[in-house]
PDB file of C-alpha atoms in Angstrom:
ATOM      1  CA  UNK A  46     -57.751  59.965 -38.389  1.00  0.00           C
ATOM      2  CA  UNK A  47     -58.754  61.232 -42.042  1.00  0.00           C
ATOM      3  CA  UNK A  48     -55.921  61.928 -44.952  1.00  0.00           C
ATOM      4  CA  UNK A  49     -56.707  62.670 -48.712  1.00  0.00           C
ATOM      5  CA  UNK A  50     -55.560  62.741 -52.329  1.00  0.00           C
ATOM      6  CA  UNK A  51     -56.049  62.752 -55.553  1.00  0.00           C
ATOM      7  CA  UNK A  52     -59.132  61.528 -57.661  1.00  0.00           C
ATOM      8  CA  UNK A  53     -61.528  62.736 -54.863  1.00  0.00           C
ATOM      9  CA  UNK A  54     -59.535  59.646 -52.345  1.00  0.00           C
ATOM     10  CA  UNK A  55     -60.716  60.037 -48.777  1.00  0.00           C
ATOM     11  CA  UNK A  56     -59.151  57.032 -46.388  1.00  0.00           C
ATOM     12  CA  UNK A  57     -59.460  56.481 -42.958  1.00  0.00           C
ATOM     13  CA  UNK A  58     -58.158  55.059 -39.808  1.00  0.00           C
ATOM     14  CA  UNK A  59     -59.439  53.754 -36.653  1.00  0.00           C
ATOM     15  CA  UNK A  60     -56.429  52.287 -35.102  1.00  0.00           C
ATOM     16  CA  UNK A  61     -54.293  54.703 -34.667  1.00  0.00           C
ATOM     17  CA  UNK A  62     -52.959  54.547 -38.281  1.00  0.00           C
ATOM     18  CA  UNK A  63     -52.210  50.373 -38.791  1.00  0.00           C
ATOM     19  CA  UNK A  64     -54.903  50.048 -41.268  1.00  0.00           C
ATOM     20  CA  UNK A  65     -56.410  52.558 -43.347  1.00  0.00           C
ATOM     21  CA  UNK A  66     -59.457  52.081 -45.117  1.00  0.00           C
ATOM     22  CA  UNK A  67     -61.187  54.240 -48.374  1.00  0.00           C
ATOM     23  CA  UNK A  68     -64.232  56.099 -47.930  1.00  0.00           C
ATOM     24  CA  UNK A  69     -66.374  56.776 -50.854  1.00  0.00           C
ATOM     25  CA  UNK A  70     -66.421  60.588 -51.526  1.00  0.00           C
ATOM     26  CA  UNK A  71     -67.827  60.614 -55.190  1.00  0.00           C
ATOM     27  CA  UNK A  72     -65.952  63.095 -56.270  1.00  0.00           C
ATOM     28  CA  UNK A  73     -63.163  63.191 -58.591  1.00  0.00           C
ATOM     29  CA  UNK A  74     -61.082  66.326 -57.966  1.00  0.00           C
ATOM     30  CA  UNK A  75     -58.079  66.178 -56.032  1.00  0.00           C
ATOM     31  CA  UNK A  76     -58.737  66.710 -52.366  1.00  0.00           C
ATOM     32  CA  UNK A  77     -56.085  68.976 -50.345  1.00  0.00           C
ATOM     33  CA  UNK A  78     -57.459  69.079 -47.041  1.00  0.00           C
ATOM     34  CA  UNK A  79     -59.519  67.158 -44.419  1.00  0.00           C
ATOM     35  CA  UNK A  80     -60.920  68.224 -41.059  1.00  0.00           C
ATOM     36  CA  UNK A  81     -63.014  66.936 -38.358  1.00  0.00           C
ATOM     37  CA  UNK A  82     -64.796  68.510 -35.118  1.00  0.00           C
ATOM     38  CA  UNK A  83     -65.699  65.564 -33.895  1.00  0.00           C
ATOM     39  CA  UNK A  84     -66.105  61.858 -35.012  1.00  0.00           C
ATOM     40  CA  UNK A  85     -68.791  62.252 -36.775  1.00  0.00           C
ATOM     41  CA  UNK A  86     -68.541  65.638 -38.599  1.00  0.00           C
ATOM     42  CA  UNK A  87     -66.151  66.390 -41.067  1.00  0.00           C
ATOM     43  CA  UNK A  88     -65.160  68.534 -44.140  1.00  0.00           C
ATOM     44  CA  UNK A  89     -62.818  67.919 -47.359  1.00  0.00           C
ATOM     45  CA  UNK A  90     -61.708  70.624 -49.674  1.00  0.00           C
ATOM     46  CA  UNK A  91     -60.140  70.372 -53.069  1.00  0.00           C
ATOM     47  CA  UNK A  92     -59.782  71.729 -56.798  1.00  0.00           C
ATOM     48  CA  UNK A  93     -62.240  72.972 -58.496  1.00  0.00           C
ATOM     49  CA  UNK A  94     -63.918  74.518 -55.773  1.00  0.00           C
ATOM     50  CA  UNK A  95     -64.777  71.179 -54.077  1.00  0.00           C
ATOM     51  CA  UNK A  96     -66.279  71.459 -50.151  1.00  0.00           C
ATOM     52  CA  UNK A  97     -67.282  67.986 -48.940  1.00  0.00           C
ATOM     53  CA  UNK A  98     -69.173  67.400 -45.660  1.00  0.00           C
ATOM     54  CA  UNK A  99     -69.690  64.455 -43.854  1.00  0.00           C
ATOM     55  CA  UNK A 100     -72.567  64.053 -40.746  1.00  0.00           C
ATOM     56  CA  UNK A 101     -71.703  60.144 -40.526  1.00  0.00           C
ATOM     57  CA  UNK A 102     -67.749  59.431 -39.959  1.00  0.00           C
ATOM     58  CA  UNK A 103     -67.585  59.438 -43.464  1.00  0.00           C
ATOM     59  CA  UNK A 104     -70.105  56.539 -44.582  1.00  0.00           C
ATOM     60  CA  UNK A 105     -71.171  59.447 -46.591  1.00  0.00           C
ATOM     61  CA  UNK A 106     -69.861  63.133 -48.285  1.00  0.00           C
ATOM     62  CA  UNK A 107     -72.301  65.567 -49.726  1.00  0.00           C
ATOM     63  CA  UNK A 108     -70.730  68.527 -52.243  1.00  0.00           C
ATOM     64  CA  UNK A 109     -71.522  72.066 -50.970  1.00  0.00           C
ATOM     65  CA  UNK A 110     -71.710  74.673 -53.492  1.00  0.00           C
ATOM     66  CA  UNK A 111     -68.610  77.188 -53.281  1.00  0.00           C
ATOM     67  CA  UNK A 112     -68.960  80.228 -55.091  1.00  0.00           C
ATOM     68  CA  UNK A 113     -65.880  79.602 -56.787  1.00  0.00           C
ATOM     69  CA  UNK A 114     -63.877  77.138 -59.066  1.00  0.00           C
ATOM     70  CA  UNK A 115     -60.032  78.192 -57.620  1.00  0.00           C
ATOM     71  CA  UNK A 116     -58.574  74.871 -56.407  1.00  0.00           C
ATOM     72  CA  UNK A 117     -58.960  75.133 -52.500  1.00  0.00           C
ATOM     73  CA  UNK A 118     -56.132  73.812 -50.127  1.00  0.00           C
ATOM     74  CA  UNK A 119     -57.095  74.457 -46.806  1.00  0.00           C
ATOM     75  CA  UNK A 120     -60.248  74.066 -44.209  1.00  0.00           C
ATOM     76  CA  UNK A 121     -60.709  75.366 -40.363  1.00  0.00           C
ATOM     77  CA  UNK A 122     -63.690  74.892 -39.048  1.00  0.00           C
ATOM     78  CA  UNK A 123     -63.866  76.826 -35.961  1.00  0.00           C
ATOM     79  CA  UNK A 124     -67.106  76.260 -34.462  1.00  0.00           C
ATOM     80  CA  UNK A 125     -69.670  73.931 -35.586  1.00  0.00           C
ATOM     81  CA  UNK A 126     -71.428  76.780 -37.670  1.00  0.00           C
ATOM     82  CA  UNK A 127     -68.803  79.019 -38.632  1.00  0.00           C
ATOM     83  CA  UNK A 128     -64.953  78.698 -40.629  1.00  0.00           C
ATOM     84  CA  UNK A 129     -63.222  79.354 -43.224  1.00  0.00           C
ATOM     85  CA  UNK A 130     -61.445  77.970 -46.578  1.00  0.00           C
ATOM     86  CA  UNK A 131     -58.363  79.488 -48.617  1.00  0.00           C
ATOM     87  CA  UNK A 132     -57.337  78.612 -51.516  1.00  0.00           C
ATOM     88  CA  UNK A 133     -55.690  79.683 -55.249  1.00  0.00           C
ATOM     89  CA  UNK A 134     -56.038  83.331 -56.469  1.00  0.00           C
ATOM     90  CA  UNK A 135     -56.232  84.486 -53.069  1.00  0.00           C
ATOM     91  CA  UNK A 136     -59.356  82.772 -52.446  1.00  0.00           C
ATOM     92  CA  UNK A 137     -61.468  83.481 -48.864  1.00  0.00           C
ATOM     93  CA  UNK A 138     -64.402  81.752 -47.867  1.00  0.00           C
ATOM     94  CA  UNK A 139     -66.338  81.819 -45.356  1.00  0.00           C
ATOM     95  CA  UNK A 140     -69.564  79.969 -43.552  1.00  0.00           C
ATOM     96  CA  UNK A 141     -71.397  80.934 -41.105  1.00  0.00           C
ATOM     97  CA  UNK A 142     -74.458  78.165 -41.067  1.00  0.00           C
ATOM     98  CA  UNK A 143     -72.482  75.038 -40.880  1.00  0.00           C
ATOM     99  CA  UNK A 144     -71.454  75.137 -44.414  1.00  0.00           C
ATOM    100  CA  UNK A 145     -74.734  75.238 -46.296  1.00  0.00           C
ATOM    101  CA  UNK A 146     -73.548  78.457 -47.726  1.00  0.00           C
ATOM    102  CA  UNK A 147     -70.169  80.022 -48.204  1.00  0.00           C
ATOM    103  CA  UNK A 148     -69.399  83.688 -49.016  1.00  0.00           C
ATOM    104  CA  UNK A 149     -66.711  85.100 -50.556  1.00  0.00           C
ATOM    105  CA  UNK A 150     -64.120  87.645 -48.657  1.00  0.00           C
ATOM    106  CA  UNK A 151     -61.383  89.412 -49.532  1.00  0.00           C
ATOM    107  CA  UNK A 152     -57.972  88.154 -48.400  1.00  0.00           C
ATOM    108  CA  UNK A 153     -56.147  91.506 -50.227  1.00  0.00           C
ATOM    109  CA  UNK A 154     -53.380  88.999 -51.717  1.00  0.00           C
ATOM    110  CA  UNK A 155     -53.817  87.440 -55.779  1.00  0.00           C
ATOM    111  CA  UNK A 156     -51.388  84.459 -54.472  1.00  0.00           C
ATOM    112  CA  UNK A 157     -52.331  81.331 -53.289  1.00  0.00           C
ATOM    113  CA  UNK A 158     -53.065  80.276 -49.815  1.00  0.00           C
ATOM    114  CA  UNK A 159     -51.906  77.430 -49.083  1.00  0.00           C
ATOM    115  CA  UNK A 160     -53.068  77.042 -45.129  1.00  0.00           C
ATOM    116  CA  UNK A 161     -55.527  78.537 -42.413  1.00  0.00           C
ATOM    117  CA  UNK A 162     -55.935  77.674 -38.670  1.00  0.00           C
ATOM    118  CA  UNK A 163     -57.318  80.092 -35.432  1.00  0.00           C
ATOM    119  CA  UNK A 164     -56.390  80.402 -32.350  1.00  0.00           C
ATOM    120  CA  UNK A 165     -59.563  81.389 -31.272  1.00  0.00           C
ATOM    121  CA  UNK A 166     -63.195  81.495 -33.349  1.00  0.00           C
ATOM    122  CA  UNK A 167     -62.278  85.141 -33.803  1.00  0.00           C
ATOM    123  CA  UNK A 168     -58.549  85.134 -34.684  1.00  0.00           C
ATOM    124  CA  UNK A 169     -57.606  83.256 -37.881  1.00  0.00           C
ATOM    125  CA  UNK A 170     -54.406  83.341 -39.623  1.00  0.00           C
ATOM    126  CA  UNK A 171     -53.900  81.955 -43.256  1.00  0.00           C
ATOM    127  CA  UNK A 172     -50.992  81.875 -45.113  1.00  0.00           C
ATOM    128  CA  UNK A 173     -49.541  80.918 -48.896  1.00  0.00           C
ATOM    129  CA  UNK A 174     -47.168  81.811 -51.827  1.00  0.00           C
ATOM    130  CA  UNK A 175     -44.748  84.990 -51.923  1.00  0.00           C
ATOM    131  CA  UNK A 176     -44.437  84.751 -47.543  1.00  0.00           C
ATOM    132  CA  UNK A 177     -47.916  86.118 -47.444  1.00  0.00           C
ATOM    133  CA  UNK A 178     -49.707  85.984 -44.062  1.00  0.00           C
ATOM    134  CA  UNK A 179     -53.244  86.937 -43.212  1.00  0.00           C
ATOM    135  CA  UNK A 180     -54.792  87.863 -40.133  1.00  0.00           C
ATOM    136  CA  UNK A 181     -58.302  87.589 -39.123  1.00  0.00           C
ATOM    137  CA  UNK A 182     -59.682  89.176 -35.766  1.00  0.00           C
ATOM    138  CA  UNK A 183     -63.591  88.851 -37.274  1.00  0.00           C
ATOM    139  CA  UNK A 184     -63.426  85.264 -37.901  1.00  0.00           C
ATOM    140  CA  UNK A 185     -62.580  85.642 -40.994  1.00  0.00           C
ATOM    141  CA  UNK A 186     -65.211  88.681 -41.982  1.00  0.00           C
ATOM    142  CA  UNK A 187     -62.125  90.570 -43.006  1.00  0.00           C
ATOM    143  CA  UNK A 188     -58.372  89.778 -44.002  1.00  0.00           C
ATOM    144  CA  UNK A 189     -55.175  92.232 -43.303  1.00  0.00           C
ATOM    145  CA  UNK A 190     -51.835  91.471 -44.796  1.00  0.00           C
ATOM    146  CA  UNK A 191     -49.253  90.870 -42.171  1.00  0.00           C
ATOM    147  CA  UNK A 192     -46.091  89.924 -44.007  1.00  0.00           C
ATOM    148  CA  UNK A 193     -42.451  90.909 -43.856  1.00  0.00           C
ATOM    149  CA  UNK A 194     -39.531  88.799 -42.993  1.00  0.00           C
ATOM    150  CA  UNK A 195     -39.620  86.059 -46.036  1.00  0.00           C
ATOM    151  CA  UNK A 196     -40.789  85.983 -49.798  1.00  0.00           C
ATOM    152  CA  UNK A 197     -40.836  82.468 -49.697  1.00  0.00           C
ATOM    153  CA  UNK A 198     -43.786  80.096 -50.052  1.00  0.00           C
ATOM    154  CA  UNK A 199     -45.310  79.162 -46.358  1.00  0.00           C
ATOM    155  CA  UNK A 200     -46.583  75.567 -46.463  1.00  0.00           C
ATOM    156  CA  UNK A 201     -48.281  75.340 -43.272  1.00  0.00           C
ATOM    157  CA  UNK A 202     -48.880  77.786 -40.197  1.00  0.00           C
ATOM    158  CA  UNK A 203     -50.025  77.381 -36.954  1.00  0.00           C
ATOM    159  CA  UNK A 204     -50.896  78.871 -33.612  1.00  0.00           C
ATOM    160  CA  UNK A 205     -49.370  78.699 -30.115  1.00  0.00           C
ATOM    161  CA  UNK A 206     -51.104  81.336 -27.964  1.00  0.00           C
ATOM    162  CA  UNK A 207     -50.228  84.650 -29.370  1.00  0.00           C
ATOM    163  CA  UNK A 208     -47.746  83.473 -31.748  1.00  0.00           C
ATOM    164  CA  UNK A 209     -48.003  82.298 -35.500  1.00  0.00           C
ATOM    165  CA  UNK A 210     -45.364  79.697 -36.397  1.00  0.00           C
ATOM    166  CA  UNK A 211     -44.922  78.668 -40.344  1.00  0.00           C
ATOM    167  CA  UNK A 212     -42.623  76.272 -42.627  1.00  0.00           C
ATOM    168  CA  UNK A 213     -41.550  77.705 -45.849  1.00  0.00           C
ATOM    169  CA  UNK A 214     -40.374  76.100 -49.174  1.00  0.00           C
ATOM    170  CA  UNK A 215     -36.988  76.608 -48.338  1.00  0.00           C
ATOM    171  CA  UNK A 216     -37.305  74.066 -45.371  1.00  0.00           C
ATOM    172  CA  UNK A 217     -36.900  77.199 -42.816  1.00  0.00           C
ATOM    173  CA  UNK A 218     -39.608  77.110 -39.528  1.00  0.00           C
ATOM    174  CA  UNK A 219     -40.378  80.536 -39.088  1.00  0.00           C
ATOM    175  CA  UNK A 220     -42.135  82.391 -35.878  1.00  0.00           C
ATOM    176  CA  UNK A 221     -43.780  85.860 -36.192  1.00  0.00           C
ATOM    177  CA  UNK A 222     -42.424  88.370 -33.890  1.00  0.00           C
ATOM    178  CA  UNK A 223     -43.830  91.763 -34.356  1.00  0.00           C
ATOM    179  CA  UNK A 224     -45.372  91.630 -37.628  1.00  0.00           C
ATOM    180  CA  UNK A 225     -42.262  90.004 -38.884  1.00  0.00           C
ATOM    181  CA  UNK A 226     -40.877  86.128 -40.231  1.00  0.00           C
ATOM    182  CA  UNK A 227     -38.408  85.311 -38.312  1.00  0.00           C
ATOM    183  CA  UNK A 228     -35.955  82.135 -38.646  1.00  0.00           C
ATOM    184  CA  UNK A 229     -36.009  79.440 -36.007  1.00  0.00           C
ATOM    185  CA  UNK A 230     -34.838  76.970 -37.503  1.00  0.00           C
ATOM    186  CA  UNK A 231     -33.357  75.641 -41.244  1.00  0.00           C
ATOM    187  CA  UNK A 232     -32.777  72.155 -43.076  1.00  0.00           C
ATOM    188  CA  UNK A 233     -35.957  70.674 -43.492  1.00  0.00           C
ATOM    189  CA  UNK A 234     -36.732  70.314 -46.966  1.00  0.00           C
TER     190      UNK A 234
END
């Protein structure tokens, strides 16, 4: 497993998370996210518009070139070719060549996104500051707003199947049910 931090810090397990051990990702931007697709593949995301790829387990990260400089937080790589970052200001990217070049897309919110995940390599759902949840049936060609239910910040979301579940700021697990937040449970934070 893969975790990172700030000053560009990449670290790395092999045994099941006794040991860690820092990889060198020459970069010096706080990374938010990390994903793999398989041992050997991997991406980072940070501020400053940082995308990091790996081919190697990490040995070595090259720097993509984003067309933006909003701090990024989140990474799904659907596919080998194809997936999608979020990030401050609403940010949207997308890749559709295995990350050699991103595109910009419109998520329709100015907040930040804080996470993204699919359920399938056409249905995406992101999610971020104010409650705000996206949905993607393109793969993340276009955005719609699907939000109602909360106003507070969603930390992370996920998929189960047909249903989104999310954690909020206020420590609350939510689960969308028709188009609307919906409690499950509260105390966490």
């Amino acid at each position: 497993g893969w975790a990172v931090g700030d000053y560009g810090k990449i670290i790395v397990t092999r045994d099941g998370g006794r040991s860690w051990r820092e990889q060198s990702s020459y970069a010096s931007e706080p990374l938010r996210d990390v994903q793999f697709r398989d041992r050997r593949t991997g991406w980072a995301v940070g501020n400053k518009g940082t995308i990091l790829k790996t081919s190697d387990g990490g040995r070595t990260w090259s720097r993509r070139r984003a067309p933006t400089t909003e701090d990024l937080a989140a990474i799904c790589m659907f596919s080998r070719r194809t997936g999608c970052v979020v990030g401050h200001g609403g940010t949207a990217l997308r890749t559709s060549d295995g990350g050699r070049t991103w595109t910009r897309r419109n998520a329709m919110v100015k907040t930040w996104l804080s996470a993204v995940t699919s359920a399938s390599p056409r249905r995406l759902v992101a999610a971020g500051g104010g409650g705000n949840l996206l949905r993607s049936t393109d793969g993340g060609r276009t955005w719609r707003r699907r939000t109602r239910g909360t106003t507070r910040d969603i930390t992370a979301v996920t998929v189960d199947g047909r249903s989104a579940w999310a954690v909020n700021g206020g420590g609350q697990v939510l689960k969308l049910d028709r188009g609307v937040w919906r409690v499950q449970a509260r105390g966490l934070g």
